[in-house]
Amino acid sequence: MSSSVLYVPDDEEDQSYVSANSAALRNDQLRRRTEAVANLAANRETKMVFSLKILVMLLLLASTAMASAGVYRYSTNDQTMEFERDFESYSAKMTENFRLAVDRKLGAIASMANAMTTYAQDTNATFPFVTLSNFPVRACDLRVLAEALMIIWTPLINDTNRLEWEEWAFMNRYQQNRAFEQEAKLRQRQDAAFAAKAQQQQQAMTSDTGERFLQQQPPPKDSNMLQDESDYHLRIYKGGPWNNSAEADGSGHYLPVWQRSPAVTPNQKLLNFNFATSNVFSDVLPVILDDPKVVINKAEVVPPQFQQTMTYTLRGSQYRNDVDEYLLDPLSFMAYPVFDSLDVDNRKLAGLLISNLYWRMYFLNTLPPSAKGIVCVLSNSFNQTLSYRVDGPDVEFLGEDDFHDPKYSNMVVTEDITSFVKDQTSIETRAYMTVPLHDTFGLYTLKIYPSAETEAVYRSNEPIFYMILVGSVFLLTAFVFIAFDFWVERRQKIVVEQAAVSGAIVNSLFPETVQDRLYEDEAKSKKEGTGAWKHQEGNVEGLEALSEGQHSMNNQSRLGNQIADLYPDATIMFADLKGFTSWSSSRSPSEVFCLLESLYNAFDAIALQRGVFKVETIGDCYLAVCGLPQPNPDHSTIMVKFAGSCLSKMNELVKKLGEQLGAETEKLQLRVGLHSGPVTAGVLRGQKSRFQLFGDSVNVASRMESTGQGGRIQVSEDTAEQLRARGHGDWLKARRDPVEAKGKGTLSTYWIVFAGAGTRASTCISEGHHSRLDFSCRLQSEESSEPSSDSTGDREVYDAELPC
């Protein structure tokens, strides 16, 4: 190996050894200075004190967290318990109210059914030819007590007594007119208490245009209807808005409407309507004939074609002041059997008392105003599910589905309505004559859930307030401790920063592995009392004494402690700005440094990403190496990619800077030279210590750059051989004319080119590509001394802030 000679730029690059650190390196120096302060302070005693401080702080924080969390959890649990306790109370109240309502309804209708049987026996009337006296008065009380919209008496008729019934009904049809007159008087008394609202309802009744429901045109009269204003049907008919046809003989059993409350019209149109054929009751009669028990049918919202009839019914009932609330609310019809005798062992079915159930009514006025968001889900054996929301005394129908929040499923309270009714109609209790529910038809179950709105009533900021209060006490203690530690640290920091100045210089100039060795060497020197750096503090006398050999013994003791290593395989890059000398001669210092800092910032960022170590800058020359201080067997490939990326970034930045620094800036080109081989690297101690490279490989790399061309990458035979070994021979193009390198003689060199085309390297592909290099500038002929400035193709972009 030739003697170790530090590279000195020749020709136009010959200039003083100047360090031109970029903005990125200055930021790196600041970071390293901070690390130096920490390193100098990191002795055993300081570590112990720091560990104790951390321990105390952790204990304080842990105590604060535990105490605050405990208080918060206790307060939150207290709110949760109150929420759960009140929900249990609400659900129990709703269940009890629901039971009482169902019990009251059954009892009221049972009394009416028994009254009809008793009336028939007292008057020696035989079913079905029974008209209950004072039916309007009795039915009105029953509707209020049972919370029902209507009460209808339908005697059971068969084909045997149908004709006799139709003749008898024709003779007694005026009972409907008398019932209307009697109910009208009762309604007048109630309307007096709601005079204003009743007037509004009356106006709506007379001015309704049918927007709320489908218009119903009166059906054409036929031979089954009397040709007068009564619209009475002579025979039992099927019903429906457009059907007045009489039921065919031999159709089976019939349930003609005979007495009805409310009686909303004075005519007799509804008489003889076969209720068994209605869409809400068509499947009920066979069930009751087979087993005469109470049947509750499925829940339905009134279809649009029947909403007009339902509206008139509501306006004639106790709900006439709240028609809109009930019109679209689902309801179920209940059929209660009426028997021909009170002898439970020998009685026969004589007819049905039909009423309806507004399920919403059983949740009204049940809970206090503070109860919010209680969800009641009603399901039945018809695969129906209805959901209601209860807010205090108010109820809202949510829809035909289960709308409870699954989060609260575990808090459900269930009430089996069927089982309850069975218990209430058991002879073992108090129900001597009440008819039980059917065992399989129309079984209903009620489930009650809370919701997020229910829980929100019980959630407040008190747990957070208590948590903050307790935490503040502990944090105040921690603050006092931190304040005390701050003033102690501040006093120590002043002392430490004095020593950190020299340490920061070391950190900014050397690789991390070298820094560790420097610190270890310094610690060892202090322990031995030799002071490895004692002659490097600008002490002229000390330097002179050392040069005269007065400290030869001390010098001998240092032999072998130098930080220097031989790296057998590395790739060195020199990059120089072609045309920089003439360009800078006409620029201000700030413009010169604006250019250099912009370029070197970008190169440094690429070097960091590529794993290349930037050694230093020498004027406008950029020196970097790959393969040291951390060995890397792929150093030649990495360095070629790095050089290509620098060329690409160079072209990009000079175009941007041309707008600020003049058009001549765009003519600047980067000339790059690479060489691979053994390198001696280490710290040359002195007044201005540096991490430097020595050896013949450094000189060869510098000659590759100085004999190269602007905008191109020239590599030596050694680098080319390593690229071939790595499978990148297609990156190489032999230079036609041999290179006369100063001090090296004639050398064979290569250009880095895009494989398969006569192009000159301008950019490197990113590492995501395969073994090809992708350069964007076209290669001019070998004879051209000036490279082309065309720039096309892909580039690898590294964003860099322009310091100017």
PDB file of C-alpha atoms in Angstrom, residues 466-630:
ATOM      1  CA  TYR A 466     -64.034  14.080  43.364  1.00  0.00           C
ATOM      2  CA  MET A 467     -61.331  12.434  41.261  1.00  0.00           C
ATOM      3  CA  ILE A 468     -59.835  15.822  40.341  1.00  0.00           C
ATOM      4  CA  LEU A 469     -60.004  16.984  43.935  1.00  0.00           C
ATOM      5  CA  VAL A 470     -58.136  13.951  45.261  1.00  0.00           C
ATOM      6  CA  GLY A 471     -55.707  13.978  42.370  1.00  0.00           C
ATOM      7  CA  SER A 472     -54.949  17.656  42.910  1.00  0.00           C
ATOM      8  CA  VAL A 473     -53.762  17.006  46.456  1.00  0.00           C
ATOM      9  CA  PHE A 474     -51.322  14.377  45.275  1.00  0.00           C
ATOM     10  CA  LEU A 475     -50.252  16.411  42.260  1.00  0.00           C
ATOM     11  CA  LEU A 476     -49.553  19.413  44.461  1.00  0.00           C
ATOM     12  CA  THR A 477     -47.141  17.260  46.429  1.00  0.00           C
ATOM     13  CA  ALA A 478     -45.521  16.128  43.223  1.00  0.00           C
ATOM     14  CA  PHE A 479     -45.282  19.739  42.024  1.00  0.00           C
ATOM     15  CA  VAL A 480     -43.399  20.768  45.177  1.00  0.00           C
ATOM     16  CA  PHE A 481     -41.000  17.887  44.660  1.00  0.00           C
ATOM     17  CA  ILE A 482     -40.514  18.780  40.999  1.00  0.00           C
ATOM     18  CA  ALA A 483     -39.885  22.441  41.867  1.00  0.00           C
ATOM     19  CA  PHE A 484     -37.236  21.470  44.395  1.00  0.00           C
ATOM     20  CA  ASP A 485     -35.600  19.125  41.926  1.00  0.00           C
ATOM     21  CA  PHE A 486     -35.723  21.808  39.221  1.00  0.00           C
ATOM     22  CA  TRP A 487     -33.614  24.268  41.186  1.00  0.00           C
ATOM     23  CA  VAL A 488     -31.129  21.583  42.084  1.00  0.00           C
ATOM     24  CA  GLU A 489     -30.902  20.476  38.477  1.00  0.00           C
ATOM     25  CA  ARG A 490     -30.528  24.057  37.312  1.00  0.00           C
ATOM     26  CA  ARG A 491     -27.499  24.572  39.518  1.00  0.00           C
ATOM     27  CA  GLN A 492     -25.953  21.348  38.280  1.00  0.00           C
ATOM     28  CA  LYS A 493     -26.784  22.108  34.673  1.00  0.00           C
ATOM     29  CA  ILE A 494     -24.692  25.267  34.732  1.00  0.00           C
ATOM     30  CA  VAL A 495     -21.680  23.211  35.746  1.00  0.00           C
ATOM     31  CA  VAL A 496     -22.398  20.414  33.296  1.00  0.00           C
ATOM     32  CA  GLU A 497     -22.918  22.751  30.333  1.00  0.00           C
ATOM     33  CA  GLN A 498     -19.435  24.123  30.768  1.00  0.00           C
ATOM     34  CA  ALA A 499     -18.048  20.674  30.149  1.00  0.00           C
ATOM     35  CA  ALA A 500     -20.571  19.936  27.424  1.00  0.00           C
ATOM     36  CA  VAL A 501     -19.117  22.517  25.037  1.00  0.00           C
ATOM     37  CA  SER A 502     -16.034  20.470  24.242  1.00  0.00           C
ATOM     38  CA  GLY A 503     -18.057  17.241  24.216  1.00  0.00           C
ATOM     39  CA  ALA A 504     -20.518  18.668  21.697  1.00  0.00           C
ATOM     40  CA  ILE A 505     -17.665  19.328  19.271  1.00  0.00           C
ATOM     41  CA  VAL A 506     -16.599  15.706  19.470  1.00  0.00           C
ATOM     42  CA  ASN A 507     -20.166  14.497  18.951  1.00  0.00           C
ATOM     43  CA  SER A 508     -20.645  16.650  15.843  1.00  0.00           C
ATOM     44  CA  LEU A 509     -17.550  15.400  14.062  1.00  0.00           C
ATOM     45  CA  PHE A 510     -17.297  11.673  14.675  1.00  0.00           C
ATOM     46  CA  PRO A 511     -19.366   8.550  14.016  1.00  0.00           C
ATOM     47  CA  GLU A 512     -21.194   7.064  16.965  1.00  0.00           C
ATOM     48  CA  THR A 513     -18.842   4.076  17.244  1.00  0.00           C
ATOM     49  CA  VAL A 514     -15.872   6.444  17.291  1.00  0.00           C
ATOM     50  CA  GLN A 515     -17.574   8.651  19.875  1.00  0.00           C
ATOM     51  CA  ASP A 516     -17.890   5.700  22.244  1.00  0.00           C
ATOM     52  CA  ARG A 517     -14.192   4.947  21.895  1.00  0.00           C
ATOM     53  CA  LEU A 518     -13.323   8.594  22.465  1.00  0.00           C
ATOM     54  CA  TYR A 519     -15.300   8.703  25.698  1.00  0.00           C
ATOM     55  CA  GLU A 520     -13.843   5.402  26.872  1.00  0.00           C
ATOM     56  CA  ASP A 521     -10.316   6.631  26.077  1.00  0.00           C
ATOM     57  CA  GLU A 522     -10.932   9.885  27.925  1.00  0.00           C
ATOM     58  CA  ALA A 523     -12.267   8.060  30.980  1.00  0.00           C
ATOM     59  CA  LYS A 524      -9.279   5.731  30.977  1.00  0.00           C
ATOM     60  CA  SER A 525      -6.879   8.654  30.615  1.00  0.00           C
ATOM     61  CA  LYS A 526      -8.451  10.465  33.567  1.00  0.00           C
ATOM     62  CA  LYS A 527      -8.196   7.315  35.669  1.00  0.00           C
ATOM     63  CA  GLU A 528      -4.503   6.906  34.791  1.00  0.00           C
ATOM     64  CA  GLY A 529      -3.849  10.626  35.167  1.00  0.00           C
ATOM     65  CA  THR A 530      -2.339  10.955  31.692  1.00  0.00           C
ATOM     66  CA  GLY A 531      -4.976  13.184  30.104  1.00  0.00           C
ATOM     67  CA  ALA A 532      -5.152  12.126  26.534  1.00  0.00           C
ATOM     68  CA  TRP A 533      -6.424  15.541  25.489  1.00  0.00           C
ATOM     69  CA  LYS A 534      -4.378  17.706  27.826  1.00  0.00           C
ATOM     70  CA  HIS A 535      -2.118  18.968  25.031  1.00  0.00           C
ATOM     71  CA  GLN A 536      -5.002  19.837  22.733  1.00  0.00           C
ATOM     72  CA  GLU A 537      -6.464  22.787  24.584  1.00  0.00           C
ATOM     73  CA  GLY A 538      -4.609  25.475  22.674  1.00  0.00           C
ATOM     74  CA  ASN A 539      -1.659  25.330  25.096  1.00  0.00           C
ATOM     75  CA  VAL A 540       1.271  26.463  22.952  1.00  0.00           C
ATOM     76  CA  GLU A 541       3.836  25.618  25.566  1.00  0.00           C
ATOM     77  CA  GLY A 542       2.441  22.125  25.888  1.00  0.00           C
ATOM     78  CA  LEU A 543       2.584  21.557  22.147  1.00  0.00           C
ATOM     79  CA  GLU A 544       6.125  22.781  21.930  1.00  0.00           C
ATOM     80  CA  ALA A 545       7.178  20.613  24.823  1.00  0.00           C
ATOM     81  CA  LEU A 546       5.568  17.620  23.211  1.00  0.00           C
ATOM     82  CA  SER A 547       7.365  18.321  19.912  1.00  0.00           C
ATOM     83  CA  GLU A 548      10.695  18.574  21.693  1.00  0.00           C
ATOM     84  CA  GLY A 549      10.269  15.163  23.282  1.00  0.00           C
ATOM     85  CA  GLN A 550      10.095  16.422  26.876  1.00  0.00           C
ATOM     86  CA  HIS A 551       7.068  14.206  27.422  1.00  0.00           C
ATOM     87  CA  SER A 552       8.371  11.200  25.564  1.00  0.00           C
ATOM     88  CA  MET A 553       7.438   8.764  28.322  1.00  0.00           C
ATOM     89  CA  ASN A 554       3.879  10.063  28.356  1.00  0.00           C
ATOM     90  CA  ASN A 555       3.828   9.847  24.563  1.00  0.00           C
ATOM     91  CA  GLN A 556       5.020   6.249  24.687  1.00  0.00           C
ATOM     92  CA  SER A 557       2.289   5.373  27.131  1.00  0.00           C
ATOM     93  CA  ARG A 558      -0.227   6.584  24.566  1.00  0.00           C
ATOM     94  CA  LEU A 559       1.188   4.412  21.811  1.00  0.00           C
ATOM     95  CA  GLY A 560      -1.454   1.908  20.840  1.00  0.00           C
ATOM     96  CA  ASN A 561      -4.329   4.053  22.231  1.00  0.00           C
ATOM     97  CA  GLN A 562      -4.953   5.817  18.952  1.00  0.00           C
ATOM     98  CA  ILE A 563      -8.405   5.544  17.447  1.00  0.00           C
ATOM     99  CA  ALA A 564      -7.507   4.241  13.999  1.00  0.00           C
ATOM    100  CA  ASP A 565      -8.584   1.178  12.027  1.00  0.00           C
ATOM    101  CA  LEU A 566      -7.977  -0.410   8.678  1.00  0.00           C
ATOM    102  CA  TYR A 567     -11.162  -1.148   6.762  1.00  0.00           C
ATOM    103  CA  PRO A 568     -10.234  -3.664   4.058  1.00  0.00           C
ATOM    104  CA  ASP A 569     -13.184  -2.991   1.816  1.00  0.00           C
ATOM    105  CA  ALA A 570     -15.091   0.283   1.357  1.00  0.00           C
ATOM    106  CA  THR A 571     -16.220   2.590  -1.423  1.00  0.00           C
ATOM    107  CA  ILE A 572     -15.298   6.281  -1.385  1.00  0.00           C
ATOM    108  CA  MET A 573     -17.102   9.016  -3.265  1.00  0.00           C
ATOM    109  CA  PHE A 574     -15.835  12.449  -4.176  1.00  0.00           C
ATOM    110  CA  ALA A 575     -18.410  14.809  -5.665  1.00  0.00           C
ATOM    111  CA  ASP A 576     -17.483  18.250  -6.961  1.00  0.00           C
ATOM    112  CA  LEU A 577     -19.503  21.107  -8.449  1.00  0.00           C
ATOM    113  CA  LYS A 578     -18.304  21.766 -11.986  1.00  0.00           C
ATOM    114  CA  GLY A 579     -18.319  25.467 -12.723  1.00  0.00           C
ATOM    115  CA  PHE A 580     -18.623  26.453  -9.073  1.00  0.00           C
ATOM    116  CA  THR A 581     -15.477  28.617  -8.980  1.00  0.00           C
ATOM    117  CA  SER A 582     -16.599  30.910 -11.780  1.00  0.00           C
ATOM    118  CA  TRP A 583     -20.180  30.934 -10.511  1.00  0.00           C
ATOM    119  CA  SER A 584     -19.241  31.833  -6.941  1.00  0.00           C
ATOM    120  CA  SER A 585     -16.919  34.658  -8.034  1.00  0.00           C
ATOM    121  CA  SER A 586     -19.934  36.749  -8.974  1.00  0.00           C
ATOM    122  CA  ARG A 587     -22.119  35.807  -5.996  1.00  0.00           C
ATOM    123  CA  SER A 588     -22.417  37.148  -2.480  1.00  0.00           C
ATOM    124  CA  PRO A 589     -21.372  34.930   0.431  1.00  0.00           C
ATOM    125  CA  SER A 590     -24.993  34.375   1.434  1.00  0.00           C
ATOM    126  CA  GLU A 591     -25.855  33.190  -2.074  1.00  0.00           C
ATOM    127  CA  VAL A 592     -22.860  30.849  -2.128  1.00  0.00           C
ATOM    128  CA  PHE A 593     -23.855  29.292   1.159  1.00  0.00           C
ATOM    129  CA  CYS A 594     -27.483  29.173   0.086  1.00  0.00           C
ATOM    130  CA  LEU A 595     -26.480  26.908  -2.798  1.00  0.00           C
ATOM    131  CA  LEU A 596     -24.078  24.731  -0.803  1.00  0.00           C
ATOM    132  CA  GLU A 597     -26.402  24.275   2.164  1.00  0.00           C
ATOM    133  CA  SER A 598     -29.321  23.393  -0.098  1.00  0.00           C
ATOM    134  CA  LEU A 599     -27.281  20.762  -1.928  1.00  0.00           C
ATOM    135  CA  TYR A 600     -25.537  19.331   1.123  1.00  0.00           C
ATOM    136  CA  ASN A 601     -28.785  19.200   3.105  1.00  0.00           C
ATOM    137  CA  ALA A 602     -30.283  17.105   0.331  1.00  0.00           C
ATOM    138  CA  PHE A 603     -27.157  14.910  -0.001  1.00  0.00           C
ATOM    139  CA  ASP A 604     -27.074  14.354   3.757  1.00  0.00           C
ATOM    140  CA  ALA A 605     -30.708  13.262   3.762  1.00  0.00           C
ATOM    141  CA  ILE A 606     -30.021  10.808   0.934  1.00  0.00           C
ATOM    142  CA  ALA A 607     -26.926   9.524   2.752  1.00  0.00           C
ATOM    143  CA  LEU A 608     -28.977   8.909   5.897  1.00  0.00           C
ATOM    144  CA  GLN A 609     -31.587   7.016   3.915  1.00  0.00           C
ATOM    145  CA  ARG A 610     -29.026   4.984   1.955  1.00  0.00           C
ATOM    146  CA  GLY A 611     -26.805   4.125   4.911  1.00  0.00           C
ATOM    147  CA  VAL A 612     -23.855   6.153   3.603  1.00  0.00           C
ATOM    148  CA  PHE A 613     -21.483   7.948   6.007  1.00  0.00           C
ATOM    149  CA  LYS A 614     -20.798  11.581   5.098  1.00  0.00           C
ATOM    150  CA  VAL A 615     -17.183  12.329   6.075  1.00  0.00           C
ATOM    151  CA  GLU A 616     -16.933  16.046   5.388  1.00  0.00           C
ATOM    152  CA  THR A 617     -17.199  18.780   2.808  1.00  0.00           C
ATOM    153  CA  ILE A 618     -14.071  20.388   1.385  1.00  0.00           C
ATOM    154  CA  GLY A 619     -15.139  23.629  -0.189  1.00  0.00           C
ATOM    155  CA  ASP A 620     -17.624  22.598  -2.837  1.00  0.00           C
ATOM    156  CA  CYS A 621     -16.424  18.983  -2.728  1.00  0.00           C
ATOM    157  CA  TYR A 622     -18.539  16.375  -0.927  1.00  0.00           C
ATOM    158  CA  LEU A 623     -16.725  13.361   0.572  1.00  0.00           C
ATOM    159  CA  ALA A 624     -18.659  10.254   1.636  1.00  0.00           C
ATOM    160  CA  VAL A 625     -17.860   6.603   2.241  1.00  0.00           C
ATOM    161  CA  CYS A 626     -19.813   3.362   2.503  1.00  0.00           C
ATOM    162  CA  GLY A 627     -18.503   0.268   4.262  1.00  0.00           C
ATOM    163  CA  LEU A 628     -17.177   2.035   7.351  1.00  0.00           C
ATOM    164  CA  PRO A 629     -17.325   2.558  10.261  1.00  0.00           C
ATOM    165  CA  GLN A 630     -19.979  -0.198   9.984  1.00  0.00           C
TER     166      GLN A 630
END
